[in-house]
Short mmCIF file of C-alpha atoms in Angstrom, two decimals:
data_model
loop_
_atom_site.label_atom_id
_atom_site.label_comp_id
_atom_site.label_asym_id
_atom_site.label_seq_id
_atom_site.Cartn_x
_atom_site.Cartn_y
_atom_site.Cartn_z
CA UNK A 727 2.37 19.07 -18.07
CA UNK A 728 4.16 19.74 -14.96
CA UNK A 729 5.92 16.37 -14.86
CA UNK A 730 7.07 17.58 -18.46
CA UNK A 731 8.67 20.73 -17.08
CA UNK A 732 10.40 18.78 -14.08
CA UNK A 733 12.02 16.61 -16.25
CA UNK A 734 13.39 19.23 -18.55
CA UNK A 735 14.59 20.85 -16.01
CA UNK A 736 16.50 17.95 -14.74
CA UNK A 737 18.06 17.12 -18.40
CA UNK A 738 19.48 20.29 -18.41
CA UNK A 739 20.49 20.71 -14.53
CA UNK A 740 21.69 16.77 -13.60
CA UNK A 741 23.96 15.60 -16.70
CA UNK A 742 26.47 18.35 -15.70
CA UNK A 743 26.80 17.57 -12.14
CA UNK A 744 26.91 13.84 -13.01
CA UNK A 745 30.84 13.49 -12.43
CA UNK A 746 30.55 15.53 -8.77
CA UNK A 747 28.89 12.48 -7.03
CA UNK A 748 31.16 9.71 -6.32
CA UNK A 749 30.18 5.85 -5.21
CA UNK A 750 26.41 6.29 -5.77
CA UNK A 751 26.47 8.79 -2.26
CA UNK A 752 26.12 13.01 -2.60
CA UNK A 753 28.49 15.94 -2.60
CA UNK A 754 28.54 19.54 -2.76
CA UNK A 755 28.22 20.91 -5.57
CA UNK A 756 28.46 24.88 -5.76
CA UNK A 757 25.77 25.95 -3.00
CA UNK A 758 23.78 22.89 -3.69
CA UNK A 759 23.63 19.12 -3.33
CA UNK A 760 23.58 16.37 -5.81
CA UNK A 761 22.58 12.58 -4.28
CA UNK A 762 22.28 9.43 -6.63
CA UNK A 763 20.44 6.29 -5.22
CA UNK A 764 18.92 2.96 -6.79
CA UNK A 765 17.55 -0.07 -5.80
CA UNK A 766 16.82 -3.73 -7.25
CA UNK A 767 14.38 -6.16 -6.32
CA UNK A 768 13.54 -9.73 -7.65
CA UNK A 769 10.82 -11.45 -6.77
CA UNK A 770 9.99 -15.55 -7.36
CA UNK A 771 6.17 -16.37 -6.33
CA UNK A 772 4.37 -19.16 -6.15
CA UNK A 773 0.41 -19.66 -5.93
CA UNK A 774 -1.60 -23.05 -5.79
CA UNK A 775 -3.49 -22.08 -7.11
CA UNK A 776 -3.82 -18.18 -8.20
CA UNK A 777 -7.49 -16.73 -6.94
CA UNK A 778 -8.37 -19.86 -4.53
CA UNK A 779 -8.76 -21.30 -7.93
CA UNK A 780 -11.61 -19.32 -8.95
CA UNK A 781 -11.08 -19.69 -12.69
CA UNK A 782 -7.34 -19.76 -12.64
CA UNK A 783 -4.51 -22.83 -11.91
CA UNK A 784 -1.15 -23.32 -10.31
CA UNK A 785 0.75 -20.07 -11.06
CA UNK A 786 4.73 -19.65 -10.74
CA UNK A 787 6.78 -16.26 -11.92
CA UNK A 788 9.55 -14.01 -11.42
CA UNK A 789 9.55 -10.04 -11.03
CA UNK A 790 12.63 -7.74 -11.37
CA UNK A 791 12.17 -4.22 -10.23
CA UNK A 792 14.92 -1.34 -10.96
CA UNK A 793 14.87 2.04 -9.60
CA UNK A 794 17.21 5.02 -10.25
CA UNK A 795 16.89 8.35 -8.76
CA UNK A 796 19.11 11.88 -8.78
CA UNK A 797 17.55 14.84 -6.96
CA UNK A 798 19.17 17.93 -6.44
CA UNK A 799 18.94 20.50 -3.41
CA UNK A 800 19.90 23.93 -3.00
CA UNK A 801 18.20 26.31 0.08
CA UNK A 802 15.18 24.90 0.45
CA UNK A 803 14.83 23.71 -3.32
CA UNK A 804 14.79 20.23 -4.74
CA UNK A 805 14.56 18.72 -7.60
CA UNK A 806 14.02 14.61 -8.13
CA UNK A 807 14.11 12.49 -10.70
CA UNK A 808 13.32 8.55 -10.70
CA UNK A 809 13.27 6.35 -13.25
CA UNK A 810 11.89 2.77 -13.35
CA UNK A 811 11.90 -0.55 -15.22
CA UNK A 812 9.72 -3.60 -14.07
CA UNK A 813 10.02 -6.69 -15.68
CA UNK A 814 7.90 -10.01 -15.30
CA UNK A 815 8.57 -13.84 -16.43
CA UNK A 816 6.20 -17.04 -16.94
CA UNK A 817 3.01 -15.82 -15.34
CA UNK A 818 -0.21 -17.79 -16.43
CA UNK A 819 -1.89 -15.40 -19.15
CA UNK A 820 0.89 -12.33 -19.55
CA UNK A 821 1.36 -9.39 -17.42
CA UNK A 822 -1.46 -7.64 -14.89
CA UNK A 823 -1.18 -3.82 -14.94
CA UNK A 824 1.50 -3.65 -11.46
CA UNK A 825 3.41 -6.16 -12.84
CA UNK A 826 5.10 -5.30 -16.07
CA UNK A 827 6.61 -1.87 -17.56
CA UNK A 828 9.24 -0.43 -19.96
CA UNK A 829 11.35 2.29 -19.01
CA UNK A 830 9.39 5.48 -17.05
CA UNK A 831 9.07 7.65 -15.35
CA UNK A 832 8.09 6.42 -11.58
CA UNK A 833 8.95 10.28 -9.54
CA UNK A 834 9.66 13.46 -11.15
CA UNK A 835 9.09 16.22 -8.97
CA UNK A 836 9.81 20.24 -7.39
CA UNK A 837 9.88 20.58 -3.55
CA UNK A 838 10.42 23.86 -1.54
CA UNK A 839 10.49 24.22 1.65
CA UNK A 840 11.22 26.74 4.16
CA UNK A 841 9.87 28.48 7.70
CA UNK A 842 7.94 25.21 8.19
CA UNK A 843 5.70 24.69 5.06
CA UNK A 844 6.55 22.89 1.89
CA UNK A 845 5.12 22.86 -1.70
CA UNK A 846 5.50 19.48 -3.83
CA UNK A 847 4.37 19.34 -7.09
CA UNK A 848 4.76 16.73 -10.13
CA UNK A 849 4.71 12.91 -10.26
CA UNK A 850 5.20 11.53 -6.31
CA UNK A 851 4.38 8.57 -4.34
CA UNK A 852 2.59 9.34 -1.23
CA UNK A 853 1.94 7.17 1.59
CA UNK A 854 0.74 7.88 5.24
CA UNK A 855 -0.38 6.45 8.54
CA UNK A 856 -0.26 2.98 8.57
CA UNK A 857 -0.87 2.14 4.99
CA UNK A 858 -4.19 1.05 5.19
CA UNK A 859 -5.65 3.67 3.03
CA UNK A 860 -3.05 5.36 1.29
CA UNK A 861 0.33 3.38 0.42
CA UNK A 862 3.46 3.21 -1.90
CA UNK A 863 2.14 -0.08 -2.47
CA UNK A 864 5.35 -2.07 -2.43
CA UNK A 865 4.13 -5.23 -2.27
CA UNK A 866 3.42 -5.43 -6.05
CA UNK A 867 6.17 -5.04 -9.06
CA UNK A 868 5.18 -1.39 -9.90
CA UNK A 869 4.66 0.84 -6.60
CA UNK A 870 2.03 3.48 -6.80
CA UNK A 871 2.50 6.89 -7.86
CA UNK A 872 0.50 10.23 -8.31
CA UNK A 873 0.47 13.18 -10.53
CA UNK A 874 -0.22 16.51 -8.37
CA UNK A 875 0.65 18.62 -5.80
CA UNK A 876 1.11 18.59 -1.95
CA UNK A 877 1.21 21.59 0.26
CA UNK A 878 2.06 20.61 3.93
CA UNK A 879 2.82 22.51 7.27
CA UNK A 880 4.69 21.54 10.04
CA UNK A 881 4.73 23.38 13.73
CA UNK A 882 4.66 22.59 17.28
CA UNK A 883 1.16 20.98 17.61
CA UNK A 884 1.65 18.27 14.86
CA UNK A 885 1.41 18.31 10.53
CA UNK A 886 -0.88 19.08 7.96
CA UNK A 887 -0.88 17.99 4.27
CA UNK A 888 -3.29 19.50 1.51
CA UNK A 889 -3.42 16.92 -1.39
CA UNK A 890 -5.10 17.04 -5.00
CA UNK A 891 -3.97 13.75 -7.11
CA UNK A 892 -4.32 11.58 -9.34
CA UNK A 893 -2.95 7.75 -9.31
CA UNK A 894 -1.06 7.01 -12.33
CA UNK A 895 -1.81 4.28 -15.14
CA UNK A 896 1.00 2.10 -15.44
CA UNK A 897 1.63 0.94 -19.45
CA UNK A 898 3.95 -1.34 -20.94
CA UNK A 899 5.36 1.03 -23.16
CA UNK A 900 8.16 3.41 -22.49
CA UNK A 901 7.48 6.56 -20.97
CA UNK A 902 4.15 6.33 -22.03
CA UNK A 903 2.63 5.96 -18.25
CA UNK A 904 -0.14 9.19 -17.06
CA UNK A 905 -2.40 9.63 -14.57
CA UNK A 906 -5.99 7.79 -14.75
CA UNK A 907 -8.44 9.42 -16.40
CA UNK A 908 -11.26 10.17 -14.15
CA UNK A 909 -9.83 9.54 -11.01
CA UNK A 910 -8.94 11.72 -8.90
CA UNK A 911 -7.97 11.74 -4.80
CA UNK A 912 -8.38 15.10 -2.85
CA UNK A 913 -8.03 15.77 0.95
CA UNK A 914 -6.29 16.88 4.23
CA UNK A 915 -4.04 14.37 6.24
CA UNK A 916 -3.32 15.58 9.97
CA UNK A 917 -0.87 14.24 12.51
CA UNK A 918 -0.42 15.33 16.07
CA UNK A 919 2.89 15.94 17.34
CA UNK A 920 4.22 13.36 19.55
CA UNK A 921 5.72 15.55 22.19
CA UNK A 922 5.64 14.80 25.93
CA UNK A 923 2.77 11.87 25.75
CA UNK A 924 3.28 8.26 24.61
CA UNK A 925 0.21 8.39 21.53
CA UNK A 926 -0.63 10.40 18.67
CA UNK A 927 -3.84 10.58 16.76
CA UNK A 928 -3.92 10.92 12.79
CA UNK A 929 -7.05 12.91 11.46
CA UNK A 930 -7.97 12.77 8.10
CA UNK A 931 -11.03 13.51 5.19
CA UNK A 932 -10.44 11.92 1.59
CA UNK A 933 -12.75 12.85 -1.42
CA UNK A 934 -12.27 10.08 -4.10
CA UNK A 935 -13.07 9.23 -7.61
CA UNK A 936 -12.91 6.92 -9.60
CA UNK A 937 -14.71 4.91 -13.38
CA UNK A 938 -14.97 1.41 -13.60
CA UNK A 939 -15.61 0.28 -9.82
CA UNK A 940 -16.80 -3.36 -9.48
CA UNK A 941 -19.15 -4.51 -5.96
CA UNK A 942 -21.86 -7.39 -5.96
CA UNK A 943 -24.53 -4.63 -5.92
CA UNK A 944 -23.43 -2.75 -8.91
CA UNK A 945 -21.05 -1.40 -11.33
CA UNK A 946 -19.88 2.30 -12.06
CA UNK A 947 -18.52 5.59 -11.02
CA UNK A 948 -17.31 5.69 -8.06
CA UNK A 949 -17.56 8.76 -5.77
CA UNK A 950 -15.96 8.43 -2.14
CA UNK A 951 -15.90 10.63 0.86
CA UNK A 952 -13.97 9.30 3.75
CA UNK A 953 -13.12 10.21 7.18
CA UNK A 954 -11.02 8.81 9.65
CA UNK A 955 -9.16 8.96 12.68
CA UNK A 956 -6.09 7.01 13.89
CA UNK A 957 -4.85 6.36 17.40
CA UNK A 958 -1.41 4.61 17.77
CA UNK A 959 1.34 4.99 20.17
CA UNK A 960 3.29 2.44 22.59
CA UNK A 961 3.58 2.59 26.41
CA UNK A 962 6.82 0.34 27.92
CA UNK A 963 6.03 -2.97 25.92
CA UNK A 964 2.53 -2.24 25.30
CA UNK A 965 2.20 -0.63 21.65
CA UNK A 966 -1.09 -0.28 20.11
CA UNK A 967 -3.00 0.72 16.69
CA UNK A 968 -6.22 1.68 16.05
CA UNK A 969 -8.19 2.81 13.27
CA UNK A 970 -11.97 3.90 12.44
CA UNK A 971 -13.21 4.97 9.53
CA UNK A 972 -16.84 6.06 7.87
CA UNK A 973 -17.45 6.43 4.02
CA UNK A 974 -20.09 8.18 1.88
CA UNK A 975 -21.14 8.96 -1.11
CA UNK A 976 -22.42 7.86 -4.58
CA UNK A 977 -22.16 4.89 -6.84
CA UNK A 978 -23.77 5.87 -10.47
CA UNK A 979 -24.43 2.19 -11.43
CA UNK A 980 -26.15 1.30 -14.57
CA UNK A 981 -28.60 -0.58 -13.02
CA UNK A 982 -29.36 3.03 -11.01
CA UNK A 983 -27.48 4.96 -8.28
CA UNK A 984 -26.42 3.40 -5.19
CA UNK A 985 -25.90 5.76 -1.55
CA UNK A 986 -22.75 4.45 0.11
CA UNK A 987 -22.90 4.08 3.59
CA UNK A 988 -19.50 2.14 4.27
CA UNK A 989 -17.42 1.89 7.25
CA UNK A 990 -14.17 -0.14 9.21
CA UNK A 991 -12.33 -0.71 12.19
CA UNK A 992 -9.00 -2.11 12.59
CA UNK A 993 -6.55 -2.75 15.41
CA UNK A 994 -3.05 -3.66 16.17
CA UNK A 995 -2.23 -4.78 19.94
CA UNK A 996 1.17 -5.90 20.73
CA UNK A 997 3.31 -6.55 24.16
CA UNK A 998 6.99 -7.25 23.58
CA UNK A 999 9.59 -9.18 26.00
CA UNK A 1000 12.36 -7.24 25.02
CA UNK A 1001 14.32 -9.12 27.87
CA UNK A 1002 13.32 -12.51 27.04
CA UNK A 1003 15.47 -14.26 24.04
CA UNK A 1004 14.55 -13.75 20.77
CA UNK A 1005 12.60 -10.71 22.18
CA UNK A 1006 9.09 -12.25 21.13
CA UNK A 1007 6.02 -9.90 20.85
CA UNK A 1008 2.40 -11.65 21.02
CA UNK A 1009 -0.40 -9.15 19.23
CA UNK A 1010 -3.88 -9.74 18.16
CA UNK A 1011 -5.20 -7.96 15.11
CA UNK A 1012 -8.77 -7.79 14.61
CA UNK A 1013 -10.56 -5.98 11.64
CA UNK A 1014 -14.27 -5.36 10.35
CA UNK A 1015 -14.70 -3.73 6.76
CA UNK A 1016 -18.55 -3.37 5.99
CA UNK A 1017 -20.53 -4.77 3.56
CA UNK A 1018 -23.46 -4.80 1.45
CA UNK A 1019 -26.35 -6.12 3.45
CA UNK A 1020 -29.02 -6.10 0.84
CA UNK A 1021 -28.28 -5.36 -2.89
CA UNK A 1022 -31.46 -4.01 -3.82
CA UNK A 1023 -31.89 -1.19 -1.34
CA UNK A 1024 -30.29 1.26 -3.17
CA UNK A 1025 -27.65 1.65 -0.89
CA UNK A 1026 -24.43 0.45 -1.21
CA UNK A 1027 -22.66 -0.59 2.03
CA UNK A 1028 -19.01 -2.39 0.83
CA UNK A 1029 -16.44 -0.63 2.32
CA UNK A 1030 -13.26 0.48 -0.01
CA UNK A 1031 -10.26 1.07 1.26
CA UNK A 1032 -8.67 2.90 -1.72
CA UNK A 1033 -5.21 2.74 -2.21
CA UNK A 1034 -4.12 0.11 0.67
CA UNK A 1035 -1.15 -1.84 0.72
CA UNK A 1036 -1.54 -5.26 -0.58
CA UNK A 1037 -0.08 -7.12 1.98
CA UNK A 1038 -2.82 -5.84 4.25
CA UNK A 1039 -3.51 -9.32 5.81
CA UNK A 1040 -0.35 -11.23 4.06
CA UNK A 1041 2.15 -10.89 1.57
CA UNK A 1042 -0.17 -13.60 -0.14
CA UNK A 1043 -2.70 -10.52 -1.12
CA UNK A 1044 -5.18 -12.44 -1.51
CA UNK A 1045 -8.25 -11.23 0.27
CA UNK A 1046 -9.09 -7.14 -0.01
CA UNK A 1047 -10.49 -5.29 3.33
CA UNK A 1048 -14.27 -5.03 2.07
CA UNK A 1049 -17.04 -7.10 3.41
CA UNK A 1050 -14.59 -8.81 6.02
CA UNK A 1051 -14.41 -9.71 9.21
CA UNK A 1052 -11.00 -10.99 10.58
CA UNK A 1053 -9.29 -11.86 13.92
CA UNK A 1054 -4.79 -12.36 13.70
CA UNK A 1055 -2.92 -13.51 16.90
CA UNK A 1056 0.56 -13.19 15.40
CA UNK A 1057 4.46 -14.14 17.20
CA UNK A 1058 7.29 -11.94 15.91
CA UNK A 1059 10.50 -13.15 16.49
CA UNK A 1060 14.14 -11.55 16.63
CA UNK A 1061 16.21 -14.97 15.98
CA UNK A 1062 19.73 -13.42 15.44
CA UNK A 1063 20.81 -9.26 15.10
CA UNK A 1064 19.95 -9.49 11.47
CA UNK A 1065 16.94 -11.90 11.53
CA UNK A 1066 13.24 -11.71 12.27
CA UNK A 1067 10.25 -13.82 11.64
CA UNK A 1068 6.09 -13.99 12.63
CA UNK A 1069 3.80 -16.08 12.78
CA UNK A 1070 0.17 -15.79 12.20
CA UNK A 1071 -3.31 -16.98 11.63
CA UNK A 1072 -6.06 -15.50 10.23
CA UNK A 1073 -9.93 -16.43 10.74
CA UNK A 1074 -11.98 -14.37 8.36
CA UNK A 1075 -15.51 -14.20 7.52
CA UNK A 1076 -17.81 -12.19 5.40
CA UNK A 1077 -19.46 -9.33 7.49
CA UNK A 1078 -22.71 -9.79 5.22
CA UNK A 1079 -23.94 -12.74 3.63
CA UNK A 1080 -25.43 -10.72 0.49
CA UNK A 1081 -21.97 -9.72 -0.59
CA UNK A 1082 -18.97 -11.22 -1.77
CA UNK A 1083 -15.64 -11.70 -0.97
CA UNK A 1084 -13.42 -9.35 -2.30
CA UNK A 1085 -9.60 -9.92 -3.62
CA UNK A 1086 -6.57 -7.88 -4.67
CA UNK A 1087 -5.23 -6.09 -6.44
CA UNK A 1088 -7.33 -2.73 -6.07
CA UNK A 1089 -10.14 -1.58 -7.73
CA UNK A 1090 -11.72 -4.17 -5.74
CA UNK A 1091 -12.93 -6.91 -7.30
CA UNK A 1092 -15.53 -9.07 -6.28
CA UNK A 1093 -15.13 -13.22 -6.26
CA UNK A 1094 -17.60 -14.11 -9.18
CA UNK A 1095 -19.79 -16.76 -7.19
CA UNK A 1096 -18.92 -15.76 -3.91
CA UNK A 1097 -22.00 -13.22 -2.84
CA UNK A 1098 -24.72 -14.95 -0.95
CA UNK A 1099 -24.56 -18.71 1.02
CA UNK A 1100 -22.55 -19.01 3.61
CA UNK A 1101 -20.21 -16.39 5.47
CA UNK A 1102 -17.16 -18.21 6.70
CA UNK A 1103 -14.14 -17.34 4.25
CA UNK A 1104 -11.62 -19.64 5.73
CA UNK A 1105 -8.20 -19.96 7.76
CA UNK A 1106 -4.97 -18.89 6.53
CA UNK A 1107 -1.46 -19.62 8.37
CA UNK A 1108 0.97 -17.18 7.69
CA UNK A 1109 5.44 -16.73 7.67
CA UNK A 1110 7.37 -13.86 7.19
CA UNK A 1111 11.04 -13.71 7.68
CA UNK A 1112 13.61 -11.72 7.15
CA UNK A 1113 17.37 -11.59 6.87
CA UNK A 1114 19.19 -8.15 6.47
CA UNK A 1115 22.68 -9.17 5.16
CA UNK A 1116 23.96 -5.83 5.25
CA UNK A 1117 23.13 -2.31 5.15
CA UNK A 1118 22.45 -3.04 1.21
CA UNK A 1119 21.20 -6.67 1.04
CA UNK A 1120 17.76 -7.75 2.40
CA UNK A 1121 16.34 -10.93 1.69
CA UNK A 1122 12.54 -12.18 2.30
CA UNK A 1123 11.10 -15.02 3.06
CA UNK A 1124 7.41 -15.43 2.69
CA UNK A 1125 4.87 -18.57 2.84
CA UNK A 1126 1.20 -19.20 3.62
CA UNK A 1127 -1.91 -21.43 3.49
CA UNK A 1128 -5.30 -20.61 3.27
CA UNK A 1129 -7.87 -23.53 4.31
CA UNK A 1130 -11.24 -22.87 2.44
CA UNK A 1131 -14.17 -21.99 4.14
CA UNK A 1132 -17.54 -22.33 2.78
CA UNK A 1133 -17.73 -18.60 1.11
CA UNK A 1134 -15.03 -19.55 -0.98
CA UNK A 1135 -15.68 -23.53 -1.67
CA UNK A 1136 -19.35 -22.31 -2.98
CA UNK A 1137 -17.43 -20.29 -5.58
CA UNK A 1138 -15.41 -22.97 -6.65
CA UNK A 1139 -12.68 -22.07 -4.54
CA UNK A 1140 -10.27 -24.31 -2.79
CA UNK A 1141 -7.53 -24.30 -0.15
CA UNK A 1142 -4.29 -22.25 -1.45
CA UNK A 1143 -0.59 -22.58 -0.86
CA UNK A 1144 1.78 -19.49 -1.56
CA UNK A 1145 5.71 -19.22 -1.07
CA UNK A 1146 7.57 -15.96 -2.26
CA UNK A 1147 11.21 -14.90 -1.72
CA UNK A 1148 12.62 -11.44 -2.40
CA UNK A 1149 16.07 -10.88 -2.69
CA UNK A 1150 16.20 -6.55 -2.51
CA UNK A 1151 19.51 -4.35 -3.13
CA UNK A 1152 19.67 -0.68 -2.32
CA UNK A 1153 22.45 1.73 -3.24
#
């Protein structure tokens, strides 16, 4: 309803100020501000084949993304409104659900802020820390948004937000897009102020909800607490990430209800020769997302990581952090001013045998065929370059290969070759 009221208001307010803003920038207009933006991305990918093969084939297709936003500011007062159209062409059996959308409705939302607090309320994307729970999942066509409200502080010892949302289910309609019915995300996101010392920690506890959730052990609604602490910071060429994270709560499964007892770690090490050419930094990434030891304990142990990015081990997406163990040395690159690349490889392996490997996009989803038998997943070689033309053009480059292991092979999975390049405009 509020989303409703937002864009009234900005029917009314933004159609008369539409002449004050010149060449897509902002101006003043009266005692406010008006600002225009947009964006366009299109996407050509390439899998071979889609889901390691797992009941699926080659798979080749094309993704256009436009975004268009006006928000208007006055004292500490804004308005926003985005709109969004997501197209998709030639992909093996039609559309997914991020993929494909008519004309809608991707932010609409009031902000005020003032004396070091601020209220947002309406349709929003929200993403924090590192991405690895909570995201504007850009990786896919359609990024992720929520209907709710924020409230957030901001003083000398660091930030707090206050959140109660719900993610939004993307149709293919027009403007016919609304927030998932019973789902919901509530919690409190902390960040310590960076001030005189060279790391911060994040703090946070997440209640989540949500029908329909998929694990080897079971099927059914999903209820989540999570908390977790982030330490991250960099020291002369030394920078550094780390993450840990515990999870409880309640899976009401059919076959009865499951306790979850879920938990991760994940780090990011990295030392940079800024001196050296092509300024390389060597890191290691290592990660272990639980899983389900035994599936008729009546406890379930996969760990879910929410609302991650998708590229959380590749732009290939193609394995989920849940039941995973993983190590990443990785070579970034600065080739010319405008062009850098990494390398990496991936070794992954189940963290339990009972459970299965789990895939993109999220809900999880569990490989059918893959719980049980053997716990190696497999290797996968990554590339990622990019080329920023200009302060408007980007383009992307993106390739991997994924050598089946014997978690996946007993599934009917095989090894996997994926190419993408992006070609993104912003205005």
């Amino acid at each position: 309803m509020f989303v409703l009221r937002v864009l009234t208001l900005a029917s009314l307010v933004l159609p008369s100020l539409a002449l004050a803003c010149d060449g897509g920038a902002c101006t003043t207009v009266g005692d406010g501000q008006l600002q225009w933006d947009a964006s366009l991305r299109l996407r050509g990918m390439y899998y071979a084949p889609t889901r390691f093969g797992v009941g699926a084939g080659d798979d080749g297709y094309g993704l256009l993304r436009a975004l268009a936003s006006a928000s208007f500011a006055q004292g500490g007062w804004q308005a926003k409104l985005q709109l969004g159209t997501h197209a998709e062409r030639g992909k093996a059996g039609g559309s997914g659900r991020t993929d494909r959308g008519a004309l809608d409705v991707q932010q609409a939302y009031w902000r005020w802020s003032g004396a070091g607090m601020h209220v947002q309320l309406g349709r929003q994307e929200a993403g924090y820390g590192s991405s690895r729970l909570l995201s504007v999942r850009d990786g896919p066509n359609i990024r992720l948004a929520f209907d709710g409200a924020r409230v957030g502080w901001q003083g000398r010892l660091g930030a707090l937000d206050l959140m109660a949302l719900r993610p939004v289910e993307n149709r293919p309609g027009a403007f016919d897009d609304r927030g998932e019915g019973g789902a919901h995300l509530l919690g409190a996101y902390a960040t310590t102020a960076k001030g005189a010392g060279i790391s911060q920690w994040d703090l946070y506890l997440l209640d989540y909800r949500r029908e329909g959730a998929r694990f080897a052990a079971g099927s059914g609604t999903e209820r989540r607490q999570t908390l977790g602490a982030r330490w991250f910071g960099q020291s002369g060429a030394l920078d550094w990430n780390t993450e840990l994270v515990a999870q409880g709560g309640e899976l009401r499964a059919v076959t009865g209800d499951l306790d979850i007892r879920a938990w991760t770690l994940g780090t990011d090490t990295g030392w940079r020769w800024s001196a050296l050419p092509l300024q390389p930094r060597l890191g290691l990434k290592a990660d272990i997302a639980s899983g389900d030891a035994d599936p008729g304990d009546g406890r379930l142990g996969t760990f879910n990581a929410l609302f991650p990015k998708s590229a959380y081990f590749s732009e290939a997406s193609l394995l989920a952090p849940a039941n995973l163990m993983d190590l990443q040395p990785t070579l970034a690159l600065r080739l010319h001013e405008a062009v850098t690349t990494e390398l990496g490889v991936q070794l992954a392996w189940k963290h339990r045998r009972a459970d299965a490997v789990y895939t993109t996009p999220a809900p999880l989803a569990a490989l059918p065929g893959s719980a049980g038998g053997a716990r190696r997943i497999g290797t996968q070689y990554k590339s990622e370059t990019r080329w920023q033309v200009n302060d408007h053009w980007q383009w992307q480059l993106q390739l991997a290969w994924v050598d089946a292991g014997p978690a996946l092979m007993q599934a009917g999975g095989r090894d996997t070759l994926f190419a993408s390049i992006v070609g993104a405009w912003q205005w």
